[in-house]
Amino acid sequence: MARTKAFEPVEKLERAKDIFWQKGYQATSMQDLVDTMGLNRGSIYDTYGDKHSLFLMCLKSYSDGMLNDYLQATDAAKSPVKAIEKIIKRAAARTIDEGKTCMGVKSAFELASDDEEVHAILKENTGSVVNVLKDLIRKAQKADEINAKRDPAMLANFIVSNFTGFWQLFLVYGDPEMVKQQADFLIRSIKK
C-alpha cells in the first residue's frame, strides 16, 4: 500500500519555484532546494525527480499562472481593445509587483538556447499569449477599434516582445513610473 505524503507537494513546488526564480537554474543547488522546500533529498527525488525535472515543473507552473493571470484580466473587459489594454497593464503591473525579472525571461536567457525542454515550455507559453492577443486583435478589428490593415500576428508578437522590455527597464532603472509610461505608449501604438 502506498504511503501518504507528509507534505503538500504543490506548496513545496511553489517554494522551489521561488528559489529557482530568485537564483536561476544554474545557481540553485540541491542544498538550496532542500533548505527552501524543507524536504530531504530523497523526498525531492521521489516526488519531483531530479533538479532539472523539478525546474521544468516550476517553469510550467509559472508560465501557466502568468497566462491565467492575463486571461483573468480580460474577463470583465467591455471590448476587445479594452481586454488587450488590461493584458498590457497587467504585464506592467506584474513587473512592478514582482520586483524582479520574469521567471520566463530569466529562463529564456539562461537556458532556452541549449535546453530543448525549457525552450518548448517557453515557446508554448509565448504562443498561447500571442494566440490570445491575436484573437482579441481580430475582434477589435471587427469592432473597428484597431485598424483592419494591421497584421494581427505581427501586432500580437510586438505586444508580447514589449513585455520583456518592461522587465528589462524595471531591472535597470527600478522606476515603476517608467514601466507604466511604456505600457501606456504601447497601448496607444496599437490603436488606430
Coordinates of N, CA, C and O in Angstrom, one line a residue:
M1 N 0.8 -1.2 0.0 CA 0.0 0.0 0.0 C 0.9 1.2 0.0 O 1.9 1.3 0.7
A2 N 0.5 2.2 -0.8 CA 1.3 3.4 -1.0 C 1.1 4.3 0.3 O 0.0 4.4 0.8
R3 N 2.2 4.9 0.7 CA 2.2 5.9 1.8 C 1.7 7.2 1.4 O 2.0 7.7 0.3
T4 N 1.0 7.9 2.3 CA 0.5 9.2 2.0 C 1.7 10.2 2.3 O 2.4 10.0 3.3
K5 N 1.9 11.2 1.5 CA 3.0 12.1 1.7 C 2.7 13.0 3.0 O 1.5 13.3 3.2
A6 N 3.7 13.2 3.7 CA 3.5 14.0 4.9 C 3.7 15.5 4.6 O 3.8 16.3 5.6
F7 N 3.6 15.9 3.4 CA 3.7 17.3 3.0 C 2.9 17.5 1.8 O 2.4 16.6 1.1
E8 N 2.6 18.8 1.5 CA 1.7 19.2 0.4 C 2.7 19.5 -0.8 O 3.4 20.5 -0.8
P9 N 2.6 18.6 -1.8 CA 3.6 18.7 -3.0 C 3.4 20.0 -3.7 O 4.4 20.6 -4.1
V10 N 2.2 20.6 -3.9 CA 2.0 21.8 -4.6 C 2.7 23.0 -3.8 O 3.3 23.9 -4.4
E11 N 2.5 23.0 -2.5 CA 3.1 24.1 -1.7 C 4.6 24.0 -1.8 O 5.3 25.1 -1.9
K12 N 5.2 22.8 -1.7 CA 6.6 22.7 -1.8 C 7.1 23.1 -3.2 O 8.2 23.7 -3.3
L13 N 6.3 22.8 -4.2 CA 6.7 23.2 -5.6 C 6.8 24.7 -5.7 O 7.7 25.3 -6.3
E14 N 5.8 25.4 -5.0 CA 5.9 26.9 -5.0 C 7.1 27.4 -4.4 O 7.7 28.4 -4.8
R15 N 7.6 26.7 -3.3 CA 8.8 27.2 -2.6 C 10.0 26.9 -3.6 O 10.9 27.8 -3.7
A16 N 10.0 25.8 -4.3 CA 11.1 25.5 -5.2 C 11.1 26.6 -6.3 O 12.1 27.1 -6.8
K17 N 9.9 26.9 -6.8 CA 9.8 27.9 -7.9 C 10.4 29.2 -7.4 O 11.1 29.9 -8.2
D18 N 10.1 29.6 -6.2 CA 10.6 30.9 -5.7 C 12.2 30.9 -5.7 O 12.8 31.9 -6.1
I19 N 12.8 29.8 -5.3 CA 14.3 29.8 -5.2 C 14.9 29.8 -6.6 O 15.8 30.5 -6.9
F20 N 14.2 29.0 -7.5 CA 14.7 29.0 -8.9 C 14.5 30.4 -9.6 O 15.4 30.9 -10.3
W21 N 13.4 31.0 -9.3 CA 13.1 32.3 -9.8 C 14.1 33.4 -9.3 O 14.6 34.2 -10.0
Q22 N 14.5 33.3 -8.0 CA 15.4 34.2 -7.4 C 16.8 34.0 -7.9 O 17.5 34.9 -8.3
K23 N 17.3 32.7 -7.9 CA 18.7 32.5 -8.2 C 19.0 32.0 -9.6 O 20.1 32.1 -10.1
G24 N 18.0 31.6 -10.3 CA 18.2 31.0 -11.6 C 18.5 29.5 -11.5 O 18.7 29.0 -10.4
Y25 N 18.4 28.8 -12.6 CA 18.6 27.3 -12.5 C 20.0 26.9 -12.1 O 20.2 26.1 -11.2
Q26 N 21.0 27.5 -12.8 CA 22.4 27.0 -12.6 C 22.8 27.4 -11.2 O 23.6 26.6 -10.6
A27 N 22.5 28.5 -10.6 CA 22.9 28.9 -9.3 C 22.2 28.3 -8.1 O 22.6 28.4 -7.0
T28 N 21.1 27.6 -8.5 CA 20.3 26.9 -7.4 C 20.9 25.5 -7.2 O 20.9 24.7 -8.1
S29 N 21.4 25.2 -6.0 CA 21.9 23.9 -5.7 C 20.8 23.0 -5.1 O 19.8 23.5 -4.7
M30 N 21.1 21.7 -5.1 CA 20.2 20.8 -4.4 C 20.1 21.1 -2.9 O 19.0 21.0 -2.4
Q31 N 21.2 21.6 -2.3 CA 21.1 22.0 -0.9 C 20.1 23.2 -0.8 O 19.4 23.3 0.2
D32 N 20.2 24.2 -1.7 CA 19.2 25.3 -1.7 C 17.8 24.8 -1.7 O 16.9 25.3 -1.0
L33 N 17.6 23.8 -2.6 CA 16.2 23.2 -2.7 C 15.8 22.5 -1.4 O 14.7 22.7 -0.9
V34 N 16.7 21.7 -0.8 CA 16.5 21.1 0.5 C 16.1 22.1 1.5 O 15.1 21.9 2.2
D35 N 16.9 23.1 1.6 CA 16.7 24.2 2.7 C 15.4 24.9 2.4 O 14.6 25.2 3.4
T36 N 15.1 25.3 1.2 CA 13.9 26.1 0.8 C 12.7 25.3 1.0 O 11.6 25.8 1.5
M37 N 12.7 24.1 0.5 CA 11.5 23.3 0.4 C 11.2 22.6 1.8 O 10.1 22.1 2.1
G38 N 12.3 22.5 2.6 CA 12.1 21.8 3.9 C 11.9 20.3 3.8 O 11.2 19.7 4.6
L39 N 12.5 19.8 2.7 CA 12.4 18.3 2.4 C 13.9 17.8 2.3 O 14.8 18.5 2.0
N40 N 14.0 16.5 2.6 CA 15.3 15.8 2.3 C 15.4 15.5 0.9 O 14.4 15.5 0.1
R41 N 16.6 15.2 0.4 CA 16.9 14.9 -1.0 C 16.0 13.8 -1.5 O 15.5 13.8 -2.6
G42 N 15.9 12.7 -0.7 CA 15.1 11.6 -1.1 C 13.7 11.9 -1.4 O 13.1 11.4 -2.4
S43 N 13.1 12.7 -0.5 CA 11.7 13.2 -0.8 C 11.6 14.0 -2.0 O 10.6 13.9 -2.8
I44 N 12.5 14.8 -2.3 CA 12.5 15.6 -3.5 C 12.6 14.7 -4.7 O 11.8 14.8 -5.7
Y45 N 13.6 13.8 -4.7 CA 13.8 12.9 -5.9 C 12.5 12.0 -6.1 O 12.1 11.8 -7.2
D46 N 12.0 11.5 -5.0 CA 10.8 10.6 -5.1 C 9.6 11.3 -5.6 O 8.8 10.7 -6.3
T47 N 9.4 12.6 -5.2 CA 8.2 13.3 -5.6 C 8.3 14.0 -6.9 O 7.4 14.0 -7.7
Y48 N 9.5 14.7 -7.2 CA 9.6 15.5 -8.3 C 10.6 15.1 -9.3 O 10.7 15.6 -10.4
G49 N 11.5 14.1 -9.0 CA 12.5 13.7 -9.9 C 13.8 14.5 -9.6 O 14.0 15.0 -8.5
D50 N 14.7 14.6 -10.6 CA 15.9 15.3 -10.3 C 15.7 16.8 -10.4 O 14.6 17.3 -10.6
K51 N 16.8 17.6 -10.2 CA 16.7 19.1 -10.2 C 16.1 19.6 -11.5 O 15.3 20.5 -11.5
H52 N 16.5 19.0 -12.6 CA 16.0 19.5 -13.9 C 14.5 19.3 -14.0 O 13.8 20.2 -14.5
S53 N 14.1 18.1 -13.6 CA 12.6 17.8 -13.7 C 11.8 18.8 -12.8 O 10.8 19.2 -13.2
L54 N 12.4 19.0 -11.6 CA 11.7 19.9 -10.7 C 11.7 21.3 -11.3 O 10.6 22.0 -11.2
F55 N 12.7 21.8 -11.9 CA 12.8 23.1 -12.5 C 11.7 23.2 -13.6 O 11.0 24.2 -13.7
L56 N 11.6 22.1 -14.5 CA 10.6 22.2 -15.5 C 9.2 22.3 -15.0 O 8.4 23.0 -15.5
M57 N 8.9 21.6 -13.9 CA 7.6 21.7 -13.2 C 7.4 23.1 -12.7 O 6.3 23.7 -12.9
C58 N 8.4 23.7 -12.2 CA 8.3 25.1 -11.7 C 8.1 26.1 -12.8 O 7.2 27.0 -12.7
L59 N 8.8 25.9 -13.9 CA 8.7 26.8 -15.0 C 7.3 26.7 -15.7 O 6.7 27.7 -16.0
K60 N 6.8 25.5 -15.8 CA 5.5 25.2 -16.3 C 4.4 25.9 -15.4 O 3.5 26.5 -15.9
S61 N 4.6 25.7 -14.1 CA 3.7 26.3 -13.2 C 3.7 27.8 -13.3 O 2.6 28.5 -13.3
Y62 N 4.8 28.4 -13.4 CA 4.9 29.9 -13.5 C 4.3 30.3 -14.8 O 3.5 31.3 -14.8
S63 N 4.6 29.6 -15.9 CA 4.1 30.0 -17.2 C 2.5 29.9 -17.3 O 1.8 30.8 -17.8
D64 N 2.0 28.8 -16.7 CA 0.6 28.6 -16.7 C -0.1 29.7 -15.8 O -1.2 30.2 -16.2
G65 N 0.5 30.0 -14.7 CA 0.0 31.1 -13.8 C -0.1 32.4 -14.5 O -1.0 33.2 -14.4
M66 N 1.0 32.7 -15.3 CA 1.1 34.0 -16.0 C 0.0 34.1 -17.0 O -0.8 35.1 -17.1
L67 N -0.2 33.0 -17.8 CA -1.3 33.0 -18.8 C -2.6 33.2 -18.2 O -3.5 34.0 -18.6
N68 N -2.9 32.4 -17.1 CA -4.2 32.5 -16.4 C -4.4 33.9 -15.9 O -5.5 34.4 -15.9
D69 N -3.4 34.5 -15.4 CA -3.5 35.9 -14.9 C -3.9 36.9 -16.0 O -4.8 37.7 -15.8
Y70 N -3.3 36.7 -17.2 CA -3.7 37.6 -18.3 C -5.1 37.3 -18.7 O -5.9 38.2 -19.1
L71 N -5.5 36.0 -18.8 CA -6.9 35.7 -19.2 C -7.9 36.3 -18.2 O -8.9 36.8 -18.6
Q72 N -7.6 36.2 -16.9 CA -8.5 36.7 -15.9 C -8.6 38.2 -16.0 O -9.6 38.8 -15.7
A73 N -7.5 38.9 -16.4 CA -7.5 40.3 -16.5 C -8.5 40.8 -17.6 O -9.0 41.9 -17.6
T74 N -8.8 39.9 -18.6 CA -9.7 40.3 -19.7 C -11.1 40.0 -19.4 O -12.0 40.4 -20.2
D75 N -11.4 39.2 -18.4 CA -12.8 38.7 -18.2 C -13.8 39.8 -18.1 O -14.9 39.6 -18.7
A76 N -13.6 40.9 -17.5 CA -14.6 41.9 -17.3 C -14.5 43.0 -18.3 O -15.1 44.1 -18.2
A77 N -13.6 42.9 -19.3 CA -13.4 43.9 -20.3 C -14.6 44.2 -21.1 O -15.4 43.2 -21.5
K78 N -14.9 45.4 -21.4 CA -16.1 45.8 -22.1 C -15.9 45.7 -23.6 O -16.9 45.7 -24.4
S79 N -14.7 45.6 -24.1 CA -14.5 45.5 -25.6 C -13.1 44.7 -25.8 O -12.3 44.6 -24.8
P80 N -12.9 44.3 -27.0 CA -11.6 43.6 -27.3 C -10.4 44.4 -27.0 O -9.4 44.0 -26.5
V81 N -10.5 45.7 -27.4 CA -9.3 46.6 -27.2 C -9.1 46.8 -25.7 O -8.0 47.0 -25.3
K82 N -10.2 46.9 -25.0 CA -10.0 47.1 -23.5 C -9.4 45.8 -22.9 O -8.6 46.0 -21.9
A83 N -9.7 44.7 -23.4 CA -9.1 43.4 -22.9 C -7.6 43.4 -23.2 O -6.8 43.0 -22.4
I84 N -7.2 43.9 -24.4 CA -5.8 44.0 -24.7 C -5.1 45.0 -23.8 O -4.0 44.7 -23.3
E85 N -5.8 46.1 -23.5 CA -5.2 47.1 -22.6 C -5.0 46.5 -21.2 O -4.0 46.7 -20.6
K86 N -6.0 45.7 -20.8 CA -5.9 45.1 -19.5 C -4.7 44.1 -19.4 O -4.0 44.0 -18.4
I87 N -4.5 43.3 -20.5 CA -3.3 42.4 -20.5 C -2.0 43.2 -20.4 O -1.1 42.8 -19.7
I88 N -1.9 44.3 -21.2 CA -0.7 45.1 -21.2 C -0.5 45.7 -19.8 O 0.6 45.6 -19.3
K89 N -1.5 46.2 -19.3 CA -1.4 46.8 -17.9 C -1.1 45.8 -16.9 O -0.3 46.1 -15.9
R90 N -1.6 44.6 -17.0 CA -1.3 43.5 -16.1 C 0.2 43.1 -16.2 O 0.8 42.8 -15.2
A91 N 0.7 43.0 -17.5 CA 2.1 42.7 -17.6 C 3.0 43.7 -17.0 O 4.0 43.4 -16.3
A92 N 2.6 45.0 -17.1 CA 3.4 46.1 -16.4 C 3.3 46.0 -14.9 O 4.3 46.1 -14.2
A93 N 2.1 45.7 -14.4 CA 1.9 45.6 -13.0 C 2.6 44.4 -12.4 O 3.2 44.5 -11.3
R94 N 2.6 43.3 -13.1 CA 3.4 42.1 -12.7 C 4.8 42.5 -12.5 O 5.5 42.0 -11.6
T95 N 5.3 43.2 -13.5 CA 6.7 43.6 -13.4 C 7.0 44.4 -12.2 O 8.0 44.1 -11.5
I96 N 6.2 45.3 -11.9 CA 6.4 46.2 -10.7 C 6.1 45.4 -9.4 O 6.9 45.5 -8.5
D97 N 5.0 44.7 -9.4 CA 4.6 44.0 -8.2 C 5.6 42.9 -7.8 O 6.0 42.7 -6.6
E98 N 6.1 42.2 -8.8 CA 7.1 41.1 -8.5 C 8.4 41.6 -8.2 O 9.2 41.0 -7.4
G99 N 8.8 42.8 -8.7 CA 10.0 43.4 -8.4 C 11.3 42.7 -8.8 O 12.4 42.9 -8.4
K100 N 11.1 41.8 -9.7 CA 12.2 41.0 -10.3 C 11.9 40.6 -11.7 O 10.8 40.6 -12.1
T101 N 12.9 40.1 -12.4 CA 12.7 39.7 -13.8 C 11.8 38.5 -13.8 O 11.8 37.6 -13.0
C102 N 10.9 38.5 -14.8 CA 10.0 37.4 -15.1 C 10.8 36.1 -15.1 O 11.9 36.0 -15.7
M103 N 10.3 35.1 -14.5 CA 11.0 33.8 -14.5 C 11.1 33.2 -15.9 O 12.1 32.6 -16.2
G104 N 10.1 33.5 -16.8 CA 10.2 33.0 -18.1 C 11.4 33.7 -18.9 O 12.1 33.1 -19.6
V105 N 11.5 35.0 -18.7 CA 12.5 35.8 -19.4 C 13.9 35.3 -18.9 O 14.8 35.1 -19.6
K106 N 14.0 35.2 -17.6 CA 15.2 34.8 -16.9 C 15.6 33.4 -17.5 O 16.8 33.2 -17.8
S107 N 14.7 32.5 -17.5 CA 15.0 31.2 -18.0 C 15.3 31.2 -19.5 O 16.1 30.4 -19.9
A108 N 14.7 32.0 -20.3 CA 15.0 32.1 -21.7 C 16.4 32.5 -21.9 O 17.1 31.8 -22.7
F109 N 16.9 33.5 -21.2 CA 18.3 33.9 -21.4 C 19.3 32.9 -20.8 O 20.4 32.8 -21.3
E110 N 18.9 32.3 -19.7 CA 19.8 31.4 -19.1 C 19.9 30.0 -19.8 O 21.0 29.4 -19.9
L111 N 18.7 29.5 -20.3 CA 18.7 28.1 -20.7 C 18.1 27.8 -22.0 O 18.4 26.7 -22.6
A112 N 17.2 28.6 -22.5 CA 16.4 28.2 -23.7 C 17.2 27.9 -25.0 O 16.8 27.1 -25.8
S113 N 18.4 28.5 -25.1 CA 19.1 28.3 -26.3 C 19.8 26.9 -26.3 O 20.1 26.3 -27.4
D114 N 20.0 26.3 -25.1 CA 20.6 25.0 -25.0 C 19.7 23.9 -24.5 O 20.1 22.7 -24.6
D115 N 18.6 24.2 -23.9 CA 17.8 23.2 -23.2 C 16.5 23.1 -24.0 O 15.6 24.0 -23.9
E116 N 16.3 22.0 -24.7 CA 15.1 21.9 -25.6 C 13.8 21.9 -24.8 O 12.8 22.4 -25.2
E117 N 13.8 21.3 -23.6 CA 12.6 21.2 -22.8 C 12.2 22.6 -22.2 O 11.0 22.9 -22.2
V118 N 13.2 23.4 -21.8 CA 12.9 24.7 -21.3 C 12.4 25.5 -22.5 O 11.4 26.3 -22.4
H119 N 13.1 25.4 -23.7 CA 12.6 26.1 -24.9 C 11.2 25.8 -25.2 O 10.4 26.7 -25.6
A120 N 10.8 24.5 -25.2 CA 9.5 24.1 -25.5 C 8.4 24.7 -24.6 O 7.4 25.1 -25.1
I121 N 8.7 24.7 -23.3 CA 7.7 25.3 -22.3 C 7.6 26.8 -22.6 O 6.4 27.3 -22.7
L122 N 8.7 27.5 -22.8 CA 8.6 28.9 -23.1 C 7.9 29.2 -24.5 O 7.2 30.2 -24.6
K123 N 8.2 28.4 -25.4 CA 7.6 28.6 -26.8 C 6.1 28.4 -26.7 O 5.3 29.1 -27.3
E124 N 5.7 27.3 -26.0 CA 4.3 27.0 -25.8 C 3.6 28.2 -25.1 O 2.5 28.6 -25.5
N125 N 4.2 28.7 -24.0 CA 3.6 29.8 -23.3 C 3.5 31.0 -24.1 O 2.4 31.7 -24.1
T126 N 4.5 31.4 -24.8 CA 4.5 32.6 -25.6 C 3.5 32.5 -26.7 O 2.7 33.4 -27.0
G127 N 3.4 31.3 -27.3 CA 2.4 31.0 -28.3 C 1.0 31.2 -27.8 O 0.2 31.7 -28.5
S128 N 0.8 30.7 -26.6 CA -0.5 30.8 -26.0 C -0.9 32.3 -25.8 O -2.0 32.7 -26.1
V129 N 0.0 33.1 -25.2 CA -0.3 34.5 -25.0 C -0.5 35.2 -26.4 O -1.4 36.0 -26.5
V130 N 0.4 34.9 -27.3 CA 0.2 35.5 -28.7 C -1.1 35.2 -29.3 O -1.8 36.0 -29.8
N131 N -1.6 33.9 -29.1 CA -2.8 33.5 -29.7 C -4.0 34.2 -29.0 O -5.0 34.6 -29.7
V132 N -3.9 34.4 -27.7 CA -5.0 35.1 -27.0 C -5.1 36.6 -27.6 O -6.1 37.1 -27.9
L133 N -3.9 37.2 -27.7 CA -3.9 38.6 -28.2 C -4.3 38.6 -29.7 O -5.0 39.6 -30.1
K134 N -3.9 37.7 -30.5 CA -4.3 37.7 -31.9 C -5.8 37.6 -32.0 O -6.4 38.3 -32.8
D135 N -6.4 36.7 -31.2 CA -7.9 36.6 -31.2 C -8.6 37.9 -30.8 O -9.5 38.4 -31.5
L136 N -8.0 38.6 -29.8 CA -8.6 39.8 -29.3 C -8.3 40.9 -30.4 O -9.2 41.8 -30.6
I137 N -7.2 40.9 -31.0 CA -6.9 41.9 -32.1 C -7.9 41.8 -33.2 O -8.5 42.8 -33.7
R138 N -8.1 40.5 -33.7 CA -9.1 40.3 -34.8 C -10.5 40.8 -34.4 O -11.2 41.4 -35.2
K139 N -10.9 40.5 -33.1 CA -12.2 41.0 -32.6 C -12.2 42.5 -32.6 O -13.2 43.2 -32.9
A140 N -11.1 43.1 -32.2 CA -11.0 44.6 -32.1 C -11.1 45.2 -33.5 O -11.7 46.3 -33.7
Q141 N -10.5 44.5 -34.5 CA -10.6 45.0 -35.9 C -12.0 44.9 -36.4 O -12.5 45.8 -37.0
K142 N -12.7 43.8 -36.1 CA -14.1 43.7 -36.5 C -15.0 44.8 -35.8 O -15.9 45.3 -36.4
A143 N -14.6 45.2 -34.6 CA -15.3 46.2 -33.9 C -14.8 47.6 -34.2 O -15.3 48.6 -33.6
D144 N -13.9 47.7 -35.2 CA -13.3 49.0 -35.6 C -12.6 49.7 -34.5 O -12.6 50.9 -34.5
E145 N -11.9 48.9 -33.6 CA -11.1 49.5 -32.6 C -9.6 49.5 -32.9 O -8.9 50.3 -32.3
I146 N -9.3 48.7 -33.8 CA -7.9 48.6 -34.3 C -8.0 48.5 -35.8 O -8.8 47.9 -36.4
N147 N -7.1 49.2 -36.5 CA -7.1 49.3 -38.0 C -7.0 47.9 -38.6 O -6.2 47.1 -38.2
A148 N -8.0 47.6 -39.4 CA -8.1 46.3 -40.1 C -6.9 45.9 -41.0 O -6.7 44.8 -41.3
K149 N -6.1 46.9 -41.3 CA -5.0 46.7 -42.2 C -3.8 46.1 -41.4 O -2.8 45.6 -42.0
R150 N -3.8 46.2 -40.1 CA -2.7 45.7 -39.3 C -2.7 44.2 -39.2 O -3.8 43.6 -39.1
D151 N -1.6 43.6 -39.3 CA -1.4 42.1 -39.2 C -1.6 41.7 -37.7 O -0.7 42.0 -36.9
P152 N -2.6 40.9 -37.4 CA -2.9 40.5 -36.0 C -1.7 39.7 -35.4 O -1.4 39.9 -34.2
A153 N -1.1 38.8 -36.2 CA 0.0 38.1 -35.7 C 1.2 38.9 -35.4 O 1.9 38.8 -34.3
M154 N 1.6 39.8 -36.3 CA 2.7 40.7 -36.1 C 2.4 41.6 -34.8 O 3.3 41.8 -34.0
L155 N 1.2 42.2 -34.7 CA 0.9 43.1 -33.6 C 0.9 42.3 -32.3 O 1.4 42.8 -31.3
A156 N 0.4 41.1 -32.3 CA 0.4 40.3 -31.1 C 1.8 40.0 -30.6 O 2.2 40.1 -29.4
N157 N 2.7 39.6 -31.6 CA 4.1 39.3 -31.2 C 4.8 40.6 -30.8 O 5.6 40.6 -29.8
F158 N 4.5 41.7 -31.4 CA 5.0 43.0 -30.9 C 4.7 43.3 -29.5 O 5.5 43.7 -28.7
I159 N 3.4 43.1 -29.1 CA 3.0 43.4 -27.8 C 3.7 42.5 -26.8 O 4.3 43.0 -25.8
V160 N 3.8 41.2 -27.1 CA 4.5 40.2 -26.2 C 6.0 40.6 -26.1 O 6.5 40.5 -25.0
S161 N 6.6 40.9 -27.1 CA 8.0 41.3 -27.1 C 8.3 42.5 -26.2 O 9.3 42.6 -25.6
N162 N 7.3 43.4 -26.1 CA 7.4 44.6 -25.3 C 7.4 44.2 -23.8 O 7.9 44.9 -23.0
F163 N 6.7 43.1 -23.5 CA 6.7 42.7 -22.1 C 8.1 42.4 -21.5 O 8.4 42.8 -20.4
T164 N 8.9 41.9 -22.4 CA 10.3 41.6 -22.0 C 11.0 43.0 -21.7 O 11.8 43.1 -20.8
G165 N 10.7 44.0 -22.5 CA 11.2 45.3 -22.3 C 10.8 45.9 -21.0 O 11.6 46.6 -20.4
F166 N 9.6 45.6 -20.6 CA 9.1 46.1 -19.3 C 10.1 45.6 -18.2 O 10.5 46.4 -17.3
W167 N 10.3 44.3 -18.2 CA 11.2 43.7 -17.2 C 12.6 44.3 -17.2 O 13.2 44.5 -16.2
Q168 N 13.1 44.5 -18.4 CA 14.4 45.0 -18.6 C 14.5 46.4 -18.1 O 15.5 46.7 -17.3
L169 N 13.5 47.2 -18.4 CA 13.5 48.6 -17.9 C 13.5 48.7 -16.4 O 14.2 49.4 -15.8
F170 N 12.6 47.8 -15.8 CA 12.5 47.9 -14.4 C 13.7 47.3 -13.7 O 14.2 47.9 -12.7
L171 N 14.3 46.3 -14.3 CA 15.6 45.8 -13.7 C 16.7 46.8 -13.7 O 17.4 47.0 -12.7
V172 N 16.8 47.5 -14.8 CA 17.9 48.5 -14.9 C 17.6 49.8 -14.2 O 18.5 50.3 -13.5
Y173 N 16.4 50.3 -14.2 CA 16.1 51.6 -13.6 C 15.3 51.6 -12.3 O 15.3 52.5 -11.6
G174 N 14.6 50.5 -12.1 CA 13.8 50.3 -10.9 C 12.8 51.4 -10.7 O 12.4 51.8 -9.6
D175 N 12.3 51.9 -11.9 CA 11.3 53.0 -11.9 C 9.9 52.5 -12.3 O 9.7 52.4 -13.5
P176 N 9.0 52.4 -11.4 CA 7.7 51.9 -11.8 C 7.0 52.8 -12.7 O 6.2 52.4 -13.6
E177 N 7.2 54.1 -12.6 CA 6.5 55.1 -13.4 C 7.0 54.9 -14.9 O 6.2 55.1 -15.8
M178 N 8.2 54.6 -15.1 CA 8.7 54.4 -16.5 C 8.1 53.2 -17.1 O 7.7 53.3 -18.3
V179 N 7.9 52.2 -16.3 CA 7.2 51.0 -16.9 C 5.8 51.3 -17.2 O 5.3 50.9 -18.3
K180 N 5.1 52.0 -16.4 CA 3.7 52.4 -16.7 C 3.6 53.3 -17.9 O 2.7 53.1 -18.7
Q181 N 4.6 54.2 -18.1 CA 4.6 55.1 -19.3 C 4.8 54.2 -20.5 O 4.2 54.5 -21.6
Q182 N 5.7 53.2 -20.4 CA 5.9 52.4 -21.6 C 4.7 51.6 -21.9 O 4.3 51.4 -23.1
A183 N 4.0 51.1 -20.9 CA 2.7 50.3 -21.1 C 1.7 51.2 -21.8 O 1.0 50.8 -22.8
D184 N 1.6 52.5 -21.3 CA 0.6 53.4 -21.9 C 1.0 53.7 -23.4 O 0.1 53.8 -24.3
F185 N 2.3 53.9 -23.6 CA 2.7 54.1 -25.0 C 2.4 52.9 -25.9 O 2.0 53.1 -27.1
L186 N 2.6 51.7 -25.4 CA 2.3 50.5 -26.2 C 0.8 50.5 -26.5 O 0.5 50.2 -27.6
I187 N 0.0 50.8 -25.5 CA -1.5 50.8 -25.8 C -1.8 51.8 -26.9 O -2.6 51.4 -27.8
R188 N -1.3 53.0 -26.8 CA -1.6 54.0 -27.8 C -1.1 53.5 -29.2 O -1.7 53.8 -30.2
S189 N 0.0 52.8 -29.2 CA 0.6 52.5 -30.5 C -0.1 51.4 -31.2 O 0.0 51.2 -32.5
I190 N -0.9 50.6 -30.5 CA -1.7 49.5 -31.2 C -3.0 49.9 -31.7 O -3.6 49.3 -32.6
K191 N -3.5 51.1 -31.2 CA -4.8 51.5 -31.7 C -4.7 52.2 -33.0 O -3.6 52.4 -33.5
K192 N -5.8 52.5 -33.6 CA -5.9 53.1 -34.9 C -5.0 54.2 -35.2 O -4.7 55.0 -34.4

